[in-house]
Short mmCIF file of C-alpha atoms in Angstrom, two decimals:
data_model
loop_
_atom_site.label_atom_id
_atom_site.label_comp_id
_atom_site.label_asym_id
_atom_site.label_seq_id
_atom_site.Cartn_x
_atom_site.Cartn_y
_atom_site.Cartn_z
CA UNK A 1 33.50 -126.87 37.38
CA UNK A 2 36.82 -125.06 37.03
CA UNK A 3 39.75 -126.91 38.31
CA UNK A 4 40.83 -124.31 40.85
CA UNK A 5 43.35 -125.06 43.59
CA UNK A 6 41.05 -126.34 46.59
CA UNK A 7 43.46 -127.82 49.20
CA UNK A 8 46.98 -128.07 50.33
CA UNK A 9 49.11 -130.79 51.99
CA UNK A 10 52.48 -131.06 53.65
CA UNK A 11 54.34 -134.30 53.26
CA UNK A 12 56.80 -133.96 56.20
CA UNK A 13 59.34 -135.96 58.04
CA UNK A 14 58.13 -134.53 61.35
CA UNK A 15 54.24 -133.69 61.67
CA UNK A 16 54.61 -132.45 65.23
CA UNK A 17 57.36 -130.02 64.46
CA UNK A 18 55.65 -128.80 61.28
CA UNK A 19 52.15 -128.25 62.91
CA UNK A 20 53.92 -126.40 65.80
CA UNK A 21 55.77 -124.21 63.31
CA UNK A 22 52.97 -123.22 61.11
CA UNK A 23 50.48 -122.50 63.81
CA UNK A 24 52.86 -120.39 65.76
CA UNK A 25 53.92 -118.59 62.71
CA UNK A 26 50.52 -117.76 61.25
CA UNK A 27 48.36 -117.84 64.21
CA UNK A 28 46.06 -120.61 62.90
CA UNK A 29 44.48 -123.35 64.75
CA UNK A 30 45.06 -127.03 64.51
CA UNK A 31 42.41 -129.83 64.45
CA UNK A 32 42.73 -133.50 63.66
CA UNK A 33 40.70 -135.89 61.76
CA UNK A 34 40.38 -139.50 62.52
CA UNK A 35 41.38 -141.44 59.36
CA UNK A 36 41.14 -145.03 61.17
CA UNK A 37 44.81 -145.96 60.84
CA UNK A 38 46.12 -142.47 61.72
CA UNK A 39 45.23 -139.06 62.75
CA UNK A 40 45.24 -136.16 60.17
CA UNK A 41 46.33 -132.95 61.53
CA UNK A 42 44.72 -129.75 59.67
CA UNK A 43 45.35 -125.94 59.77
CA UNK A 44 42.06 -124.16 60.63
CA UNK A 45 41.06 -120.63 60.31
CA UNK A 46 37.54 -118.94 60.44
CA UNK A 47 35.76 -122.18 60.95
CA UNK A 48 37.35 -123.99 57.88
CA UNK A 49 40.15 -126.38 57.41
CA UNK A 50 42.75 -125.16 54.79
CA UNK A 51 45.46 -127.93 54.73
CA UNK A 52 46.57 -131.18 56.11
CA UNK A 53 49.85 -132.92 57.12
CA UNK A 54 51.05 -136.25 56.16
CA UNK A 55 53.83 -138.20 57.68
CA UNK A 56 56.70 -138.87 55.36
CA UNK A 57 57.31 -142.56 54.55
CA UNK A 58 60.18 -142.49 52.15
CA UNK A 59 63.47 -140.82 53.51
CA UNK A 60 64.73 -140.24 49.89
CA UNK A 61 61.67 -137.98 49.20
CA UNK A 62 62.20 -134.46 50.89
CA UNK A 63 59.38 -132.78 52.78
CA UNK A 64 57.41 -130.54 50.63
CA UNK A 65 54.16 -128.76 50.16
CA UNK A 66 51.67 -129.56 47.13
CA UNK A 67 48.13 -128.33 45.79
CA UNK A 68 45.06 -130.35 45.00
CA UNK A 69 42.97 -129.13 42.00
CA UNK A 70 39.43 -129.48 42.08
CA UNK A 71 37.91 -132.02 39.64
CA UNK A 72 34.49 -133.33 38.80
CA UNK A 73 35.74 -136.99 38.75
CA UNK A 74 38.75 -138.13 40.60
CA UNK A 75 38.87 -141.69 39.18
CA UNK A 76 38.60 -140.48 35.52
CA UNK A 77 41.17 -137.69 36.20
CA UNK A 78 43.60 -140.21 37.51
CA UNK A 79 43.20 -142.49 34.49
CA UNK A 80 43.87 -139.39 32.16
CA UNK A 81 46.92 -138.51 34.25
CA UNK A 82 48.31 -141.97 34.14
CA UNK A 83 47.92 -142.02 30.37
CA UNK A 84 49.98 -138.77 30.29
CA UNK A 85 52.81 -140.28 32.17
CA UNK A 86 51.77 -139.70 35.76
CA UNK A 87 52.56 -141.74 38.64
CA UNK A 88 49.95 -142.58 41.35
CA UNK A 89 51.14 -142.02 45.01
CA UNK A 90 47.97 -142.73 46.78
CA UNK A 91 44.30 -143.09 46.02
CA UNK A 92 41.64 -142.67 44.66
CA UNK A 93 40.04 -142.62 48.11
CA UNK A 94 36.92 -141.43 49.62
CA UNK A 95 37.86 -139.67 52.95
CA UNK A 96 34.30 -138.55 53.80
CA UNK A 97 30.92 -138.05 52.36
CA UNK A 98 31.42 -135.90 49.13
CA UNK A 99 35.25 -135.84 49.39
CA UNK A 100 37.36 -138.07 47.18
CA UNK A 101 41.09 -137.73 46.61
CA UNK A 102 44.31 -138.89 44.89
CA UNK A 103 48.07 -137.86 45.12
CA UNK A 104 49.84 -138.00 41.87
CA UNK A 105 53.45 -137.21 40.43
CA UNK A 106 53.36 -135.38 37.16
CA UNK A 107 55.70 -136.41 34.20
CA UNK A 108 58.42 -134.05 35.73
CA UNK A 109 57.84 -135.72 39.10
CA UNK A 110 56.19 -132.74 40.71
CA UNK A 111 53.61 -133.89 43.44
CA UNK A 112 49.98 -132.51 43.14
CA UNK A 113 46.67 -133.84 44.07
CA UNK A 114 43.20 -134.10 42.66
CA UNK A 115 39.99 -133.57 44.75
CA UNK A 116 36.27 -133.70 44.37
CA UNK A 117 34.60 -131.89 47.05
CA UNK A 118 31.00 -131.24 47.41
CA UNK A 119 31.79 -128.07 49.64
CA UNK A 120 33.04 -124.66 48.45
CA UNK A 121 36.83 -124.70 48.84
CA UNK A 122 38.37 -122.66 51.62
CA UNK A 123 40.08 -119.43 50.97
CA UNK A 124 42.09 -116.83 52.82
CA UNK A 125 45.04 -118.72 54.12
CA UNK A 126 46.90 -119.75 50.81
CA UNK A 127 47.30 -116.88 48.18
CA UNK A 128 49.37 -118.42 45.42
CA UNK A 129 50.76 -121.53 44.01
CA UNK A 130 53.57 -121.89 41.17
CA UNK A 131 55.09 -124.73 39.44
CA UNK A 132 58.77 -124.75 39.13
CA UNK A 133 59.05 -126.88 35.92
CA UNK A 134 62.15 -128.50 34.34
CA UNK A 135 60.25 -128.05 30.97
CA UNK A 136 57.67 -125.34 31.01
CA UNK A 137 56.28 -126.10 27.59
CA UNK A 138 55.68 -129.58 28.57
CA UNK A 139 54.23 -128.78 31.83
CA UNK A 140 51.85 -126.32 30.19
CA UNK A 141 50.74 -128.93 27.82
CA UNK A 142 50.39 -131.61 30.57
CA UNK A 143 48.15 -129.44 32.97
CA UNK A 144 46.23 -128.00 30.01
CA UNK A 145 45.25 -131.39 28.78
CA UNK A 146 44.39 -132.61 32.35
CA UNK A 147 42.55 -129.71 33.82
CA UNK A 148 41.73 -127.34 30.99
CA UNK A 149 44.20 -124.76 32.20
CA UNK A 150 45.34 -122.27 29.80
CA UNK A 151 48.73 -120.22 30.04
CA UNK A 152 49.33 -116.57 29.33
CA UNK A 153 52.44 -114.51 29.82
CA UNK A 154 52.56 -112.56 33.06
CA UNK A 155 56.09 -111.36 33.01
CA UNK A 156 59.52 -112.27 31.49
CA UNK A 157 60.03 -115.90 32.35
CA UNK A 158 56.86 -116.37 34.14
CA UNK A 159 53.32 -117.46 33.07
CA UNK A 160 49.90 -117.87 34.71
CA UNK A 161 47.77 -120.79 34.57
CA UNK A 162 44.10 -119.88 34.11
CA UNK A 163 40.96 -122.01 34.60
CA UNK A 164 38.32 -120.16 32.60
CA UNK A 165 38.36 -116.62 33.94
CA UNK A 166 40.12 -117.48 37.05
CA UNK A 167 43.95 -117.29 37.64
CA UNK A 168 44.92 -120.43 39.60
CA UNK A 169 48.78 -120.66 39.64
CA UNK A 170 52.13 -119.67 38.15
CA UNK A 171 54.60 -121.59 35.95
CA UNK A 172 58.29 -120.73 35.65
CA UNK A 173 61.48 -122.83 34.92
CA UNK A 174 63.22 -124.39 37.83
CA UNK A 175 66.30 -122.33 38.50
CA UNK A 176 67.88 -124.03 41.48
CA UNK A 177 69.37 -127.13 39.83
CA UNK A 178 66.72 -129.41 40.99
CA UNK A 179 66.35 -132.49 38.73
CA UNK A 180 62.58 -132.61 39.20
CA UNK A 181 59.87 -130.18 39.06
CA UNK A 182 57.97 -129.03 42.13
CA UNK A 183 55.11 -126.86 43.42
CA UNK A 184 55.72 -123.88 45.66
CA UNK A 185 52.84 -122.66 47.95
CA UNK A 186 52.43 -119.25 49.39
CA UNK A 187 50.60 -118.15 52.54
CA UNK A 188 49.15 -114.74 52.64
CA UNK A 189 50.57 -112.65 55.60
CA UNK A 190 50.05 -109.07 56.86
CA UNK A 191 53.84 -108.20 56.97
CA UNK A 192 56.26 -110.15 54.99
CA UNK A 193 59.37 -108.85 56.75
CA UNK A 194 57.98 -109.61 60.36
CA UNK A 195 56.69 -113.01 59.40
CA UNK A 196 59.92 -113.90 57.81
CA UNK A 197 61.92 -112.74 61.03
CA UNK A 198 59.50 -114.72 63.10
CA UNK A 199 59.76 -117.77 61.02
CA UNK A 200 63.64 -117.56 61.30
CA UNK A 201 63.15 -117.52 65.19
CA UNK A 202 61.11 -120.54 64.88
CA UNK A 203 63.83 -122.43 62.90
CA UNK A 204 63.08 -121.62 59.25
CA UNK A 205 65.72 -121.20 56.61
CA UNK A 206 65.77 -118.58 53.90
CA UNK A 207 65.77 -119.17 50.16
CA UNK A 208 64.74 -115.84 48.94
CA UNK A 209 64.75 -112.99 51.62
CA UNK A 210 61.90 -110.45 51.57
CA UNK A 211 61.73 -108.41 48.44
CA UNK A 212 59.25 -106.37 46.49
CA UNK A 213 57.95 -106.78 42.77
CA UNK A 214 56.05 -104.04 41.06
CA UNK A 215 52.39 -105.34 40.52
CA UNK A 216 53.01 -108.30 42.86
CA UNK A 217 53.71 -107.09 46.34
CA UNK A 218 56.30 -108.19 48.86
CA UNK A 219 57.28 -111.89 49.20
CA UNK A 220 59.90 -114.22 50.53
CA UNK A 221 60.60 -117.84 50.29
CA UNK A 222 61.49 -120.08 53.22
CA UNK A 223 61.94 -123.43 54.38
CA UNK A 224 60.29 -124.85 57.55
CA UNK A 225 62.10 -126.77 60.21
CA UNK A 226 61.57 -130.03 58.39
CA UNK A 227 63.02 -128.49 55.09
CA UNK A 228 59.78 -127.95 53.05
CA UNK A 229 59.95 -124.88 51.00
CA UNK A 230 57.13 -122.43 51.22
CA UNK A 231 56.35 -118.71 50.31
CA UNK A 232 54.88 -115.83 52.15
CA UNK A 233 53.26 -112.83 50.36
CA UNK A 234 51.59 -109.50 50.99
CA UNK A 235 49.92 -108.00 48.11
CA UNK A 236 50.34 -104.32 47.05
CA UNK A 237 46.74 -103.57 47.78
CA UNK A 238 46.00 -106.08 50.49
#
């Protein structure tokens, strides 16, 4: 099993505001799973769930998106991650038949999850993830050891993580002065400029306004009303 990105989650200070923002912005449906002690809202499209929302418990941690990598054995992966300097934020936890998860912080403090899922991962809402690392060499080594990801140059200052023959994510040096690394998640959109304009009407902030890159397409980086950064992307041929 290749460790591809299989799920996304938003750790947010205001679940209601976040779910309202993303459903209105992207035209997605919302469903909720009963987790016993709490309800877990999820974004839904084409009959599949694609991402969940989790209420932030620690004020000092900003709202942020993070990806989950698909693994054969969550527990073994968590133990390996711990030996590599990871912090365990939650889990391992079985949330449904054939579905076990854990949330970790890598050695540079970027949040990510691991998931074992008997179903085929959903596709069509998220189109890219990239790790903004404080040390790209160390990050490449860590994720390579944990998931078997290999890196190859994509463009100057940017590398791609590959799982087997599948490109799963990007890797670049953090350039905004953050003391910790973080994952940035991109949604696929039909019109980057129109989506960015609508996002601002809904209370978003702008980190990188819409711009085009040859061989990549047109993208923008925004912040939602709870402060979480995310990207939007329209490919050149999509």
